[in-house]
Coordinates of C-alpha atoms in Angstrom, one line a residue:
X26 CA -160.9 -43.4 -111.0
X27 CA -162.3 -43.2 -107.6
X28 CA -159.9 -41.4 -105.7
X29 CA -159.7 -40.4 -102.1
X30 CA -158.4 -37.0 -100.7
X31 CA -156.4 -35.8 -98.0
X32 CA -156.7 -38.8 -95.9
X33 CA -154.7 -39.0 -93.0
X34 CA -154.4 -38.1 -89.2
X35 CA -156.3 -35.0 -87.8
X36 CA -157.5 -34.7 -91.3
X37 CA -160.8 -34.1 -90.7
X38 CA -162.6 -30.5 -90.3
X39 CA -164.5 -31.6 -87.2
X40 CA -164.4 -31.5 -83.2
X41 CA -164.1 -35.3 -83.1
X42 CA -160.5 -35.6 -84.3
X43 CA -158.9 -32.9 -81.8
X44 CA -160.2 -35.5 -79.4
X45 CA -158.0 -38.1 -80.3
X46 CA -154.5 -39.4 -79.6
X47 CA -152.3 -39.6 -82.0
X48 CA -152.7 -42.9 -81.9
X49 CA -156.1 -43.0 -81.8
X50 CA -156.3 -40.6 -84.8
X51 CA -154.0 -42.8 -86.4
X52 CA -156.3 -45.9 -86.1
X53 CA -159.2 -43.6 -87.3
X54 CA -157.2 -43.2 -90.6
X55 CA -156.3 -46.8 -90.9
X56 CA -159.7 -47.5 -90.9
X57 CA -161.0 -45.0 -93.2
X58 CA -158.5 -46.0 -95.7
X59 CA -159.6 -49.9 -94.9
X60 CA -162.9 -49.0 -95.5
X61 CA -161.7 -46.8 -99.0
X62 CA -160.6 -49.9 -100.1
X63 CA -163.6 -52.2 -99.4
X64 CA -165.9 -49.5 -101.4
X65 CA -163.4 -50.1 -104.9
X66 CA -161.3 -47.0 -104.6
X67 CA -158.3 -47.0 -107.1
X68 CA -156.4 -44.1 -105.1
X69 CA -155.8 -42.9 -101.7
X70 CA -153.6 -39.9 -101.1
X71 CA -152.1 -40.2 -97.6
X72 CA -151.4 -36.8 -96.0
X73 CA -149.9 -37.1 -92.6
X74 CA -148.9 -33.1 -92.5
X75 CA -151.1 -32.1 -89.5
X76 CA -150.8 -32.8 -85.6
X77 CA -153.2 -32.3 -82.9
X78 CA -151.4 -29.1 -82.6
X79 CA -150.8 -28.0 -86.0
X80 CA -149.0 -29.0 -88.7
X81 CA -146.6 -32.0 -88.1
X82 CA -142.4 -32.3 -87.7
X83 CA -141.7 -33.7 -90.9
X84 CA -140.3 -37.0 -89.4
X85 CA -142.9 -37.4 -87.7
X86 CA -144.9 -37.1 -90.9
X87 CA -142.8 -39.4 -92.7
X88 CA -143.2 -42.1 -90.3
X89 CA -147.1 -41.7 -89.8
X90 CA -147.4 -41.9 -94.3
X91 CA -145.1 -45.4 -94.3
X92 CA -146.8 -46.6 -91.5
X93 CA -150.5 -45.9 -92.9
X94 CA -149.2 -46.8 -96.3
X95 CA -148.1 -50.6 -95.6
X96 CA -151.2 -51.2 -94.0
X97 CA -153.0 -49.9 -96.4
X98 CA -150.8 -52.3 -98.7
X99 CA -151.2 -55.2 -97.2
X100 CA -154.9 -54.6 -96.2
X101 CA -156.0 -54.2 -99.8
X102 CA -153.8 -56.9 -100.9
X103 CA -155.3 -59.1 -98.8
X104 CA -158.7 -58.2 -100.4
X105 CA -157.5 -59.2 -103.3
X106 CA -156.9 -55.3 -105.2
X107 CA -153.9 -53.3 -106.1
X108 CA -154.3 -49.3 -105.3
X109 CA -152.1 -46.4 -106.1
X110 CA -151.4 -44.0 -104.0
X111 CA -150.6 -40.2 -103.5
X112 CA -148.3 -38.6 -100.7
X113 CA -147.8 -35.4 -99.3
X114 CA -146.2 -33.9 -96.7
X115 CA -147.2 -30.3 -95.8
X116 CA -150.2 -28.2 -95.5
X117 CA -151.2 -26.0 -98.7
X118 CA -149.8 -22.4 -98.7
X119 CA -149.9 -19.4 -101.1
X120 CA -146.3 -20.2 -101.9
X121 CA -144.2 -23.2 -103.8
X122 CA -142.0 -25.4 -102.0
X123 CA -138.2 -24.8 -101.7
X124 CA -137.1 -27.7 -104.4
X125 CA -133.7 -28.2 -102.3
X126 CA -135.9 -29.4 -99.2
X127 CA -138.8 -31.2 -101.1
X128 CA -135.6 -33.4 -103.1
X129 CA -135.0 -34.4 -99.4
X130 CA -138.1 -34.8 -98.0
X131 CA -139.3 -36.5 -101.1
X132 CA -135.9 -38.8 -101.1
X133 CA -136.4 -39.9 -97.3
X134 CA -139.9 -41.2 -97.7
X135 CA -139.3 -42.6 -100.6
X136 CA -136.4 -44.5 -99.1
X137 CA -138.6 -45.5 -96.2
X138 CA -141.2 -46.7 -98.5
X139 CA -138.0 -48.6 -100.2
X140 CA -136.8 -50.4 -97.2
X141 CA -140.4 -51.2 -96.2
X142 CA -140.5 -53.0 -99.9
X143 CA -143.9 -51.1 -100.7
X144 CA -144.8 -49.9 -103.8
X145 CA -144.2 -46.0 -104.7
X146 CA -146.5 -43.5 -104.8
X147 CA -148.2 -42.4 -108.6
X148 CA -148.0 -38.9 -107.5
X149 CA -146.6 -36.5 -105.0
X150 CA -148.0 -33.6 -103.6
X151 CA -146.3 -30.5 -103.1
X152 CA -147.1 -26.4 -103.0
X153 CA -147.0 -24.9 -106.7
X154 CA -148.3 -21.3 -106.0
X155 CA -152.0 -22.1 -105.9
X156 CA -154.8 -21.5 -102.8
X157 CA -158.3 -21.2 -102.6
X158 CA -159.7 -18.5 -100.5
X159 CA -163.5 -18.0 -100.3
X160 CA -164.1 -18.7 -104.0
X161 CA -160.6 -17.1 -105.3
X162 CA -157.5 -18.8 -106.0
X163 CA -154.9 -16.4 -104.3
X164 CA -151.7 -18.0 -104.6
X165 CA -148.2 -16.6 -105.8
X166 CA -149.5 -18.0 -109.0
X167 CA -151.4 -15.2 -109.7
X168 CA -148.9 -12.9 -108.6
X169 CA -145.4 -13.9 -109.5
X170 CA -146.2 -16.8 -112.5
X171 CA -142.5 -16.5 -114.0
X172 CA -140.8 -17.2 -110.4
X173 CA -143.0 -19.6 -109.6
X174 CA -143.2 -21.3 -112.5
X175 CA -139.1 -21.7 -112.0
X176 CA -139.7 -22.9 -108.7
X177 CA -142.7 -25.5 -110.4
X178 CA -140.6 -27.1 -113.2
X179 CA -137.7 -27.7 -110.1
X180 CA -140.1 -29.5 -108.4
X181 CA -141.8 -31.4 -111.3
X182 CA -137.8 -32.3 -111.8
X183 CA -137.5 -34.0 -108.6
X184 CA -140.6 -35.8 -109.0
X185 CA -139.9 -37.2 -112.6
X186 CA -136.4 -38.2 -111.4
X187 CA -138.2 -40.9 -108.7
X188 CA -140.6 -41.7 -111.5
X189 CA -143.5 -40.2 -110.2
X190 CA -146.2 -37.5 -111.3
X191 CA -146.7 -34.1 -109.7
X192 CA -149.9 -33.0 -108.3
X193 CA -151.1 -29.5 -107.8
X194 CA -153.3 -29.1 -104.8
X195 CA -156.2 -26.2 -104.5
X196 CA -156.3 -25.4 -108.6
X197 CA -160.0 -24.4 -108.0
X198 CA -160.9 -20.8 -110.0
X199 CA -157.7 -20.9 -112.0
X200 CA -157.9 -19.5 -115.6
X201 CA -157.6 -21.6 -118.6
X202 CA -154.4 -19.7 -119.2
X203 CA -153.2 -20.3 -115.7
X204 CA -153.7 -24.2 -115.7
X205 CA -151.8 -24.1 -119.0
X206 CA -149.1 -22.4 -117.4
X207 CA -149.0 -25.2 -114.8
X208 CA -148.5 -28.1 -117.4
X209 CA -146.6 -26.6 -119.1
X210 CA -144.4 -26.5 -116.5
X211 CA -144.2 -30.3 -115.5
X212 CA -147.8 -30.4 -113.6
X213 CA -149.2 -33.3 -114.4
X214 CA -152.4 -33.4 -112.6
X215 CA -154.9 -30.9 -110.4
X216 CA -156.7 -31.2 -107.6
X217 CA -160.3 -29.4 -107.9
X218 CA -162.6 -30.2 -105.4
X219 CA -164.6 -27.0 -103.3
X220 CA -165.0 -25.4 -107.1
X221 CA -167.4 -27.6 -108.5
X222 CA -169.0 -27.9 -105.3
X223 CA -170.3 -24.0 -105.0
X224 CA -171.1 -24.3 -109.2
X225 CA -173.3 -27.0 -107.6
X226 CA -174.7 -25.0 -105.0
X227 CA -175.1 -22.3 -107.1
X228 CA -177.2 -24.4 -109.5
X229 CA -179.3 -25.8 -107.0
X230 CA -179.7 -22.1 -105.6
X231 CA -180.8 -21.0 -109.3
X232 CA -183.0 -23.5 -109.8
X233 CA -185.0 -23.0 -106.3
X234 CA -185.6 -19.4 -107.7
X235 CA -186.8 -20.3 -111.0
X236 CA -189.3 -22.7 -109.4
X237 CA -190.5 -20.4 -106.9
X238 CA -189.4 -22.5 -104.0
X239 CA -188.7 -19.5 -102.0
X240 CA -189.3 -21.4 -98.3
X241 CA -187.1 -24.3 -99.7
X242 CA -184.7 -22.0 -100.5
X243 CA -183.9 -20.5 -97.0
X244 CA -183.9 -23.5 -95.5
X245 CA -181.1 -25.4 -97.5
X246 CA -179.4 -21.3 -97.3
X247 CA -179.9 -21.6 -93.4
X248 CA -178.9 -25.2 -93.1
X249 CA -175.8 -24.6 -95.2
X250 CA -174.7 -21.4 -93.1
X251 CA -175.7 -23.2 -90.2
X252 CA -172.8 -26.3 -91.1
X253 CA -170.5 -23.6 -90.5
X254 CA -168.2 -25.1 -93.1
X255 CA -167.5 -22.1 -94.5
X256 CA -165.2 -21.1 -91.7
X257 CA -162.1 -22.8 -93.5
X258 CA -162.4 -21.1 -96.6
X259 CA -162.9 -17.5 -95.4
X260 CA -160.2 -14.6 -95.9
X261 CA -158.8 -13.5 -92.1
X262 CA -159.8 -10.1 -93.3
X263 CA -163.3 -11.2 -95.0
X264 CA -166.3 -9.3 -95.7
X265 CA -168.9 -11.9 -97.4
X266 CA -172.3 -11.8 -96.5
X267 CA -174.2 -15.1 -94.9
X268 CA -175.4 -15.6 -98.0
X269 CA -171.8 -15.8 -99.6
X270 CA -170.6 -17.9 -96.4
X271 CA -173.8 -20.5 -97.4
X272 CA -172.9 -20.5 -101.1
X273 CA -169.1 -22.0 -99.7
X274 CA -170.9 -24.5 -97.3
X275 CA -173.9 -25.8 -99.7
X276 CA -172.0 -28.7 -100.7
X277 CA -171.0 -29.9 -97.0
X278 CA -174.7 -30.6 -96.4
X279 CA -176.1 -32.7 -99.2
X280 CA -175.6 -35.6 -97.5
X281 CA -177.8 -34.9 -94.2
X282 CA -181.1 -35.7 -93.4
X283 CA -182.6 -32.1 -93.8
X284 CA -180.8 -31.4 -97.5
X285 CA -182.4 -34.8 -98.5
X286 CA -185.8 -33.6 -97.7
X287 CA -185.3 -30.1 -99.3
X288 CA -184.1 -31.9 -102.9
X289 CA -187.1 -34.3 -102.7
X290 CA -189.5 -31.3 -102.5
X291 CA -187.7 -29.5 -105.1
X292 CA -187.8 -32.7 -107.3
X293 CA -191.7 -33.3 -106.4
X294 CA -192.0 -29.4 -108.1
X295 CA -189.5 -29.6 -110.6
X296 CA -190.7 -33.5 -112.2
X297 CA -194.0 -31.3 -112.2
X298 CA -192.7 -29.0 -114.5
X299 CA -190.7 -31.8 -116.7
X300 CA -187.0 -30.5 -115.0
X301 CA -185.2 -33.0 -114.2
X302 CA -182.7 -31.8 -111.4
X303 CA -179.9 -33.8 -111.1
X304 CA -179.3 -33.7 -115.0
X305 CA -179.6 -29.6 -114.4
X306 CA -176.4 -29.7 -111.7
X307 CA -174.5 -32.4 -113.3
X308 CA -174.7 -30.1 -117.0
X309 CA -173.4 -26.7 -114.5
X310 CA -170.6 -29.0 -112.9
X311 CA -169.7 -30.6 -116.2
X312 CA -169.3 -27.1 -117.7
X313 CA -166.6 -25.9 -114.9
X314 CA -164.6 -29.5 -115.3
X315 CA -164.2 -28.4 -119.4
X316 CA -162.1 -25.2 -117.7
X317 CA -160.0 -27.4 -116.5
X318 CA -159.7 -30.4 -118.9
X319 CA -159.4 -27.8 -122.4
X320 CA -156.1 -27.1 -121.0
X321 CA -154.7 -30.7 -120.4
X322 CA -156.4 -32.0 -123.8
X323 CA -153.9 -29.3 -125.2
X324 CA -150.9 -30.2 -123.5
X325 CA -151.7 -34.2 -124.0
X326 CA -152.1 -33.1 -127.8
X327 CA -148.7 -31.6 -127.5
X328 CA -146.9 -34.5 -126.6
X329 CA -144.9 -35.8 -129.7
X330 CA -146.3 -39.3 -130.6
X331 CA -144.0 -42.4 -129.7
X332 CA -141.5 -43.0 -132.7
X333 CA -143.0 -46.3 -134.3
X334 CA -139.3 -46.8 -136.4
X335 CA -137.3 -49.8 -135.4

């Protein structure tokens, strides 16, 4: 499935957005999401948690994720598709959510979405104990997992009572053991995202060293420190190098003008030498997704079999 992430209202990482009015960064969203849906994606997660100052009232996020969600409705209808869609309410902590307060957060919007005679969401998003720091996970997760895995099967309760799945945001650098720990508990799906990208980077990076490409090398290490992208990710109290800082940012850059000219020099060298580059990062990223999907096969494999008797 091609699915799109934390879409939404001051969303994005850059200057442009803290520009904006709300409703101006609202119509921004809208037509993200339209063009989401022209381009064949099957799932948009709408997160309306942050405000130009911070992270939104949770009315007012309510309001903003029906809103954005009809339209999204009705514009995708009107092309002719059907997608799915994922909410969520509040920006990612180290901690879980009280399940008391997400019941009635969860309850409200889904009554909005109700009244507004929209389809509900196929998952909802809440905080299960997981965030990524740098290239760490340092959630309670790692910390407390008995109390928060109380506080993650409450949660996985209220969800399953709507009839809809719960999603674990910031599951990058988990253990094998730690993302069983999570399903077993009611999680029914991760979010991975900044993980694979750094196993990316870090394969590119390899590669420019076994193939000598030393010049290449500090360019796409200067461009990617340069992105400042890292900022986001880094520890209040960090002490990671610049070349640490780049390895976080590498992946924010592959789509500029400069990375494009770095990869088609290192593919010029590497087809030289019979490498064939983007089958070398797809094998290192297809090696950090088996970390992750070992551990659901299990739990799907523990799932009794649907009686067949009449």
């Amino acid at each position: 499935m091609l699915c799109r992430d934390h879409g939404g209202p001051y969303q994005s990482a850059g200057e442009r957005e803290k520009r904006l009015t709300p409703d101006e960064a609202m119509a921004s969203a809208l037509e993200s999401y339209q063009e989401d849906i022209r381009n064949g994606f099957d799932l948009l997660h709408i997160d309306t948690s942050m405000d130009l100052d911070g992270v939104a009232d949770d009315k007012v996020a309510i309001d903003r994720a029906v809103e954005l969600y009809g339209r999204c409705v009705d514009f995708s209808r009107a092309q002719g598709r059907e997608v799915l869609f994922e909410i969520g309410f509040e920006d990612q902590g180290r901690d879980t959510n009280d399940p008391f307060e997400f019941q009635e957060l969860l309850g409200t919007a889904l009554n909005h979405l109700r009244r507004a005679d929209l389809p509900l969401p196929t998952f909802v998003v809440a905080q299960t104990g997981t965030k990524v720091v740098e290239t760490r996970n340092t959630g309670g997760i790692g910390v407390a997992p008995s109390a928060v895995g109380v506080a993650v099967r409450a949660l996985a309760d209220v969800a399953e009572r709507h009839g809809i799945a719960l999603k674990a945001h910031n599951c990058d650098y988990l253990s094998e053991s730690t993302v069983d720990y999570l399903s077993s508990r009611g999680v029914h799906a991760l979010n991975v995202a900044p993980e694979f990208g750094v196993v990316e980077t870090r394969a590119f990076v390899a590669l420019l060293k076994e193939l000598g490409m030393g010049i290449q090398l500090e360019r796409f290490l200067a461009l990617a420190h340069g992105s400042g992208a890292w900022r986001k990710w880094m520890d209040k109290d960090t002490t990671a190098s610049d070349y640490e800082r780049a390895i976080i940012a590498g992946h924010y850059v592959y789509n500029t003008e400069r990375f494009r000219d770095i990869k088609a020099a290192v593919q010029h060298e590497a087809e030289a030498r019979g490498v064939d580059v983007d089958a070398r990062l797809r094998t290192a990223i297809e090696a950090s997704i088996e970390n992750y999907a070992r551990p659901l096969r299990r739990a799907e494999a523990r799932v009794p079999a649907a009686s067949t008797a009449p």
